[in-house]
Short mmCIF file of C-alpha atoms in Angstrom, two decimals:
data_model
loop_
_atom_site.label_atom_id
_atom_site.label_comp_id
_atom_site.label_asym_id
_atom_site.label_seq_id
_atom_site.Cartn_x
_atom_site.Cartn_y
_atom_site.Cartn_z
CA MET A 710 -11.39 -6.78 -15.89
CA GLU A 711 -9.40 -9.35 -13.85
CA GLU A 712 -5.93 -10.85 -13.83
CA THR A 713 -4.30 -13.69 -11.93
CA PHE A 714 -1.08 -15.68 -12.28
CA HIS A 715 0.06 -19.12 -10.98
CA LEU A 716 3.69 -20.41 -11.08
CA SER A 717 4.86 -23.92 -11.43
CA HIS A 718 8.05 -26.05 -11.99
CA LEU A 719 10.60 -23.43 -10.69
CA SER A 720 14.26 -23.81 -11.01
CA PRO A 721 16.37 -23.01 -7.94
CA LEU A 722 15.54 -19.56 -6.56
CA SER A 723 17.54 -17.00 -4.79
CA PRO A 724 18.47 -17.54 -1.01
CA PHE A 725 15.62 -15.20 -0.11
CA SER A 726 12.92 -17.27 -1.98
CA SER A 727 9.92 -18.40 -0.06
CA LEU A 728 8.91 -20.76 -2.91
CA SER A 729 10.14 -24.34 -3.46
CA PRO A 730 12.06 -25.21 -6.65
CA THR A 731 8.79 -26.76 -8.03
CA SER A 732 5.86 -24.37 -7.57
CA ASP A 733 3.04 -22.97 -9.69
CA ILE A 734 2.10 -19.31 -9.92
CA ILE A 735 -1.42 -18.04 -10.96
CA LEU A 736 -1.91 -14.63 -12.67
CA SER A 737 -5.53 -13.38 -13.28
CA ASP A 738 -7.12 -11.53 -16.26
CA ILE A 739 -3.96 -10.44 -18.15
CA MET A 740 -5.62 -9.45 -21.42
CA SER A 741 -8.44 -7.09 -20.30
CA LEU A 742 -8.27 -3.35 -20.83
CA ALA A 743 -7.02 -3.11 -17.27
CA GLY A 744 -4.62 -5.93 -17.83
CA ARG A 745 -1.62 -4.22 -19.24
CA THR A 746 0.33 -4.53 -15.98
CA GLY A 747 -0.76 -8.05 -15.54
CA GLN A 748 0.38 -8.91 -19.06
CA LEU A 749 3.79 -7.45 -18.28
CA ILE A 750 4.10 -9.60 -15.18
CA PHE A 751 3.00 -12.64 -17.12
CA SER A 752 5.59 -12.00 -19.89
CA ALA A 753 8.29 -11.53 -17.26
CA LEU A 754 7.47 -14.85 -15.59
CA MET A 755 7.42 -16.66 -18.98
CA GLN A 756 10.91 -15.28 -19.74
CA ASP A 757 12.30 -16.21 -16.31
CA SER A 758 13.61 -19.78 -16.17
CA ARG A 759 12.77 -19.96 -12.45
CA TYR A 760 9.01 -19.98 -13.08
CA HIS A 761 6.21 -21.63 -14.93
CA ALA A 762 3.19 -19.41 -15.14
CA LEU A 763 -0.47 -20.06 -15.62
CA GLY A 764 -2.43 -16.90 -16.70
CA LEU A 765 -6.05 -16.48 -16.17
CA VAL A 766 -8.03 -14.67 -18.82
CA ARG A 767 -11.75 -13.97 -19.02
CA THR A 768 -12.50 -14.78 -22.63
CA GLU A 769 -11.28 -17.08 -25.38
CA SER A 770 -10.46 -14.07 -27.60
CA SER A 771 -8.26 -12.72 -24.86
CA ALA A 772 -6.48 -16.15 -24.63
CA LYS A 773 -5.76 -16.05 -28.41
CA LYS A 774 -4.44 -12.56 -28.22
CA LEU A 775 -2.18 -13.42 -25.25
CA ILE A 776 -0.76 -16.51 -26.89
CA LYS A 777 0.15 -14.42 -29.88
CA GLU A 778 1.64 -11.45 -28.03
CA VAL A 779 3.54 -13.38 -25.27
CA GLN A 780 4.24 -16.51 -27.41
CA CYS A 781 3.05 -18.90 -24.77
CA GLY A 782 1.22 -22.26 -25.12
CA LEU A 783 -2.26 -23.36 -24.30
CA GLU A 784 -0.85 -25.12 -21.20
CA ASN A 785 -0.11 -21.54 -19.80
CA ILE A 786 -3.65 -20.28 -20.21
CA TRP A 787 -6.87 -20.69 -18.11
CA VAL A 788 -10.10 -19.13 -19.47
CA CYS A 789 -12.19 -18.20 -16.42
CA ASP A 790 -14.29 -15.29 -15.10
CA VAL A 791 -13.00 -14.88 -11.45
CA THR A 792 -16.41 -13.38 -10.45
CA GLN A 793 -17.98 -16.82 -11.15
CA LEU A 794 -15.43 -18.94 -9.23
CA ASN A 795 -17.10 -21.53 -7.08
CA GLU A 796 -14.91 -22.99 -4.32
CA GLN A 797 -17.35 -25.82 -3.96
CA ASN A 798 -16.97 -26.93 -7.56
CA ASN A 799 -13.49 -28.08 -8.82
CA ASP A 800 -14.82 -28.79 -12.31
CA GLY A 801 -12.81 -27.02 -15.01
CA LEU A 802 -9.75 -26.36 -12.87
CA PRO A 803 -6.62 -26.59 -14.99
CA LYS A 804 -4.37 -29.62 -14.63
CA GLY A 805 -1.54 -29.12 -12.00
CA ILE A 806 -3.12 -26.10 -10.44
CA ASN A 807 -3.33 -27.86 -7.18
CA GLU A 808 0.47 -27.71 -7.09
CA ALA A 809 0.46 -23.87 -7.09
CA GLU A 810 2.40 -22.24 -4.27
CA ALA A 811 1.82 -18.57 -5.27
CA MET A 812 -0.88 -16.41 -6.81
CA ILE A 813 -0.50 -12.94 -8.29
CA ILE A 814 -3.83 -10.98 -8.46
CA CYS A 815 -4.09 -7.80 -10.68
CA THR A 816 -7.74 -7.55 -10.79
CA SER A 817 -9.43 -4.18 -11.42
CA ALA A 818 -12.82 -2.92 -12.63
CA VAL A 819 -12.51 -0.63 -15.69
CA PRO A 820 -14.58 2.58 -15.92
CA VAL A 821 -15.78 3.59 -19.37
CA MET A 822 -15.92 7.33 -20.36
CA ARG A 823 -19.30 8.68 -21.50
CA LYS A 824 -18.51 10.12 -24.87
CA ARG A 825 -21.01 12.94 -24.40
CA SER A 826 -19.08 14.17 -21.42
CA LEU A 827 -15.87 14.28 -23.51
CA ALA A 828 -17.58 16.33 -26.22
CA LYS A 829 -18.79 18.82 -23.55
CA ALA A 830 -15.32 19.15 -22.08
CA PHE A 831 -13.85 20.01 -25.50
CA LEU A 832 -16.55 22.56 -26.19
CA LYS A 833 -15.82 24.25 -22.87
CA ILE A 834 -12.04 24.73 -23.72
CA PRO A 835 -12.43 28.20 -25.27
CA PHE A 836 -14.54 29.44 -22.44
CA ASN A 837 -12.18 28.03 -19.91
CA VAL A 838 -9.27 29.71 -21.54
CA LEU A 839 -10.98 33.13 -21.60
CA ARG A 840 -11.77 32.70 -17.95
CA GLY A 841 -8.18 31.85 -17.05
CA GLN A 842 -9.16 28.43 -16.03
CA LYS A 843 -7.53 25.09 -16.98
CA ALA A 844 -8.33 24.51 -20.62
CA PHE A 845 -9.39 20.84 -20.26
CA ASP A 846 -10.93 19.72 -16.94
CA PHE A 847 -10.37 15.87 -16.65
CA ARG A 848 -12.70 15.81 -13.55
CA SER A 849 -15.55 17.10 -15.59
CA LEU A 850 -15.67 13.83 -17.54
CA GLU A 851 -18.21 11.18 -16.65
CA PHE A 852 -17.58 7.45 -16.34
CA TYR A 853 -19.66 4.38 -15.91
CA TYR A 854 -18.99 0.64 -15.37
CA LYS A 855 -20.43 -2.02 -17.57
CA PRO A 856 -23.14 -4.22 -15.97
CA GLY A 857 -21.65 -6.74 -13.55
CA GLN A 858 -18.20 -5.27 -13.82
CA HIS A 859 -18.29 -2.54 -11.23
CA PRO A 860 -15.83 -2.34 -8.30
CA GLU A 861 -17.94 -4.23 -5.73
CA ILE A 862 -18.23 -7.19 -8.01
CA VAL A 863 -14.67 -7.18 -9.54
CA ASP A 864 -12.42 -5.64 -6.95
CA TYR A 865 -14.10 -6.98 -3.90
CA GLU A 866 -16.15 -10.15 -4.57
CA GLY A 867 -13.96 -11.30 -7.38
CA GLN A 868 -10.82 -10.84 -5.36
CA LEU A 869 -12.32 -12.65 -2.35
CA LYS A 870 -13.19 -15.64 -4.54
CA GLN A 871 -9.61 -15.71 -5.79
CA ILE A 872 -8.28 -15.57 -2.19
CA ASP A 873 -10.70 -18.32 -1.16
CA LEU A 874 -9.53 -20.35 -4.19
CA ALA A 875 -5.92 -19.87 -3.16
CA LYS A 876 -6.71 -21.21 0.31
CA GLN A 877 -8.60 -24.16 -1.14
CA LEU A 878 -5.65 -25.01 -3.36
CA GLY A 879 -3.07 -24.63 -0.61
CA VAL A 880 -1.40 -21.50 -2.18
CA SER A 881 0.98 -20.11 0.41
CA HIS A 882 1.70 -16.73 -0.93
CA ILE A 883 -0.55 -14.11 -2.70
CA VAL A 884 0.70 -11.02 -4.40
CA LEU A 885 -2.05 -8.45 -4.83
CA VAL A 886 -1.60 -5.41 -7.13
CA SER A 887 -3.99 -2.79 -5.77
CA SER A 888 -3.79 0.99 -5.91
CA MET A 889 -2.44 3.94 -4.05
CA GLY A 890 -4.86 6.43 -2.54
CA ALA A 891 -7.11 3.98 -0.77
CA THR A 892 -6.67 5.64 2.56
CA ASP A 893 -8.72 8.69 1.36
CA PRO A 894 -12.44 7.94 0.87
CA ASP A 895 -12.75 11.25 -0.95
CA ASP A 896 -10.14 10.40 -3.64
CA PHE A 897 -11.31 11.31 -7.13
CA LEU A 898 -11.23 7.79 -8.29
CA ASN A 899 -13.96 6.68 -5.90
CA ALA A 900 -16.25 9.14 -7.77
CA LEU A 901 -15.94 7.27 -11.06
CA GLY A 902 -19.08 5.50 -11.82
CA LYS A 903 -21.26 7.84 -9.76
CA ASN A 904 -23.61 10.71 -10.86
CA LYS A 905 -23.44 14.25 -9.59
CA ASN A 906 -25.54 13.31 -6.65
CA GLY A 907 -23.10 10.61 -5.60
CA GLU A 908 -25.29 7.80 -6.67
CA GLY A 909 -24.23 4.69 -8.64
CA HIS A 910 -21.45 2.07 -8.58
CA GLY A 911 -18.14 3.58 -7.59
CA ASP A 912 -15.79 3.60 -4.54
CA ILE A 913 -13.24 1.42 -6.37
CA LEU A 914 -10.47 2.26 -3.97
CA ILE A 915 -12.69 1.40 -0.98
CA TRP A 916 -13.62 -1.97 -2.40
CA LYS A 917 -9.98 -2.69 -3.20
CA ARG A 918 -9.02 -1.79 0.41
CA LYS A 919 -11.77 -4.06 1.71
CA ALA A 920 -10.29 -6.92 -0.38
CA GLU A 921 -6.86 -6.21 0.99
CA LYS A 922 -8.07 -6.41 4.54
CA TYR A 923 -9.68 -9.79 3.70
CA LEU A 924 -6.35 -10.94 2.53
CA VAL A 925 -4.49 -9.49 5.45
CA ASP A 926 -6.84 -11.47 7.79
CA SER A 927 -6.78 -14.64 5.72
CA GLY A 928 -3.75 -16.25 7.35
CA LEU A 929 -1.94 -16.46 4.04
CA GLN A 930 1.38 -14.83 3.34
CA TYR A 931 0.72 -11.76 1.35
CA THR A 932 2.57 -8.85 -0.61
CA ILE A 933 0.22 -5.98 -1.36
CA ILE A 934 1.48 -3.46 -3.87
CA HIS A 935 -0.07 0.06 -4.13
CA PRO A 936 1.24 1.63 -7.32
CA GLY A 937 0.90 5.37 -7.89
CA GLY A 938 -0.37 6.70 -11.30
CA LEU A 939 0.50 4.10 -13.88
CA LYS A 940 2.51 5.14 -16.97
CA ASN A 941 3.30 3.16 -20.05
CA SER A 942 6.83 4.33 -20.07
CA PRO A 943 9.88 1.97 -20.18
CA GLY A 944 10.88 0.52 -16.85
CA GLY A 945 14.30 0.25 -15.23
CA GLU A 946 15.15 3.86 -15.95
CA MET A 947 14.44 5.33 -12.43
CA ASN A 948 14.63 4.26 -8.87
CA LEU A 949 11.76 2.90 -6.88
CA HIS A 950 10.45 4.79 -3.73
CA LEU A 951 8.48 2.48 -1.35
CA ASP A 952 6.50 3.72 1.65
CA VAL A 953 3.19 3.24 3.41
CA ASP A 954 -0.13 4.91 4.11
CA ASP A 955 -0.20 7.19 1.04
CA LYS A 956 2.66 9.24 2.17
CA LEU A 957 4.04 9.18 -1.34
CA LYS A 958 1.08 11.28 -2.53
CA ALA A 959 2.97 14.26 -1.24
CA ASN A 960 5.99 13.47 -3.54
CA LYS A 961 6.80 15.49 -6.62
CA ILE A 962 6.73 12.25 -8.58
CA ARG A 963 3.58 10.34 -7.90
CA THR A 964 3.65 7.95 -10.86
CA ILE A 965 5.42 4.69 -11.77
CA SER A 966 6.10 2.70 -14.93
CA ARG A 967 3.90 -0.32 -15.36
CA CYS A 968 7.10 -2.21 -16.18
CA ASP A 969 8.55 -1.39 -12.75
CA VAL A 970 5.26 -2.50 -11.03
CA ALA A 971 5.71 -5.80 -12.93
CA ARG A 972 9.36 -6.08 -11.67
CA LEU A 973 8.08 -5.53 -8.06
CA GLY A 974 5.39 -8.19 -8.53
CA VAL A 975 8.00 -10.74 -9.66
CA ALA A 976 10.53 -9.60 -7.04
CA ALA A 977 7.93 -10.29 -4.35
CA LEU A 978 8.15 -14.07 -5.17
CA SER A 979 11.84 -14.30 -4.34
CA GLN A 980 12.40 -11.48 -1.81
CA SER A 981 9.72 -11.82 0.72
CA ASN A 982 11.57 -14.59 2.63
CA GLY A 983 8.14 -15.82 4.01
CA LYS A 984 7.15 -12.46 5.39
CA SER A 985 4.01 -10.43 4.61
CA THR A 986 4.16 -6.76 3.67
CA SER A 987 2.00 -4.02 2.14
CA PHE A 988 3.49 -0.92 0.58
CA ASP A 989 3.00 2.01 -1.90
CA CYS A 990 5.46 2.61 -4.72
CA VAL A 991 6.31 5.35 -7.21
CA ASN A 992 9.33 6.10 -9.37
CA ALA A 993 12.02 8.41 -8.02
CA GLU A 994 15.09 10.20 -9.54
CA ILE A 995 18.38 8.36 -9.22
CA PRO A 996 20.84 10.44 -7.00
CA GLU A 997 23.78 11.89 -8.88
CA GLY A 998 26.75 9.56 -8.67
CA SER A 999 24.58 6.58 -7.74
CA ARG A 1000 23.48 3.54 -9.49
CA ARG A 1001 19.87 2.54 -10.11
CA LYS A 1002 18.64 0.07 -7.51
CA SER A 1003 16.87 -3.03 -8.74
CA ALA A 1004 13.33 -4.01 -7.74
CA ASP A 1005 14.76 -6.92 -5.79
CA THR A 1006 17.06 -4.58 -3.80
CA SER A 1007 14.33 -1.90 -3.30
CA LEU A 1008 11.88 -4.44 -1.91
CA ARG A 1009 14.55 -6.09 0.22
CA GLU A 1010 15.53 -2.80 1.72
CA PHE A 1011 11.87 -1.83 2.41
CA MET A 1012 11.15 -5.14 4.17
CA ALA A 1013 14.26 -4.73 6.32
CA SER A 1014 12.93 -1.25 7.52
CA GLU A 1015 9.88 -3.23 9.05
CA MET A 1016 7.45 -0.38 8.04
CA MET A 1017 3.85 -1.56 8.45
CA TYR A 1018 0.88 -0.42 6.48
CA ASP A 1019 -2.04 0.74 8.70
CA TYR A 1020 -5.38 -1.00 8.20
CA SER A 1021 -6.79 0.10 11.58
CA ASP A 1022 -9.40 2.26 9.86
CA MET A 1023 -10.98 -0.74 8.11
CA ASP A 1024 -13.44 -1.76 10.86
CA GLU A 1025 -15.41 1.36 10.24
CA ILE A 1026 -15.21 1.01 6.47
CA VAL A 1027 -16.32 -2.57 6.59
CA GLU A 1028 -19.23 -1.68 8.67
CA ASP A 1029 -20.29 1.08 6.30
CA TYR A 1030 -19.80 -0.88 3.10
CA SER A 1031 -20.94 -4.38 4.24
CA ILE A 1032 -22.57 -6.62 1.57
#
């Protein structure tokens, strides 16, 4: 459901780093079903001698699994449900967390498919083929969110509590992994969790965008990453195309490897140079005769372009979806 990372005890960083040589990084809910990207970031931080990471997981079973898969110690794990964070109560905060200088948030609600809708979709395949239609219609599937784990609670309230905790701890930089497509309220992802009448808990991209706006207005340095469709393919095999305002949805390639998103998340810690930014990202073909650009180079070039993500529509959305 949620993911967050803290970094501590860093060795000297690159000239572009906005972190001191001794900082902590917090990364939240790395082992949930939605936590594959977060786990990749955590693993990368654990293997990078510049960083010491503290990974937040929601359950003890997730903590045990993470320790086994990433081969980290108990000192790198914090078991906590971010939706239950209380900024007025510091009991249970891990030792050394007050030294954190950066936080990486990968929180996301996870829709669950209704098995009956999947069965119906398969039964319709022969009829769809006879009619010359697409054999399997993904959009005919129905999804729901488990109680207390829908987007408003996880992607909005949970993220706000993490941002407030970061301010309380004196964290200077938040990296937020969100999602591309949030400029379009009619995006299909917003329908997940709703019935045919549009009722129910959904609007995941809208709640994510509301949380982004809260971060933008928080006064903290931020890096907001909007990945396109996430793929479990190996990273480092294609270039990265960064842009703003969902313009990349018009690209032929609208997906990105989770590994490449993880690389961008780590790159944000050393390449932001104290500046805030928000961007979309997808993979792109490497031009013939060229070398693949690293995540560090791609992010540095994007920030040099001074392109700005437009949040001017958020006043209307905040009014419509106030809580």
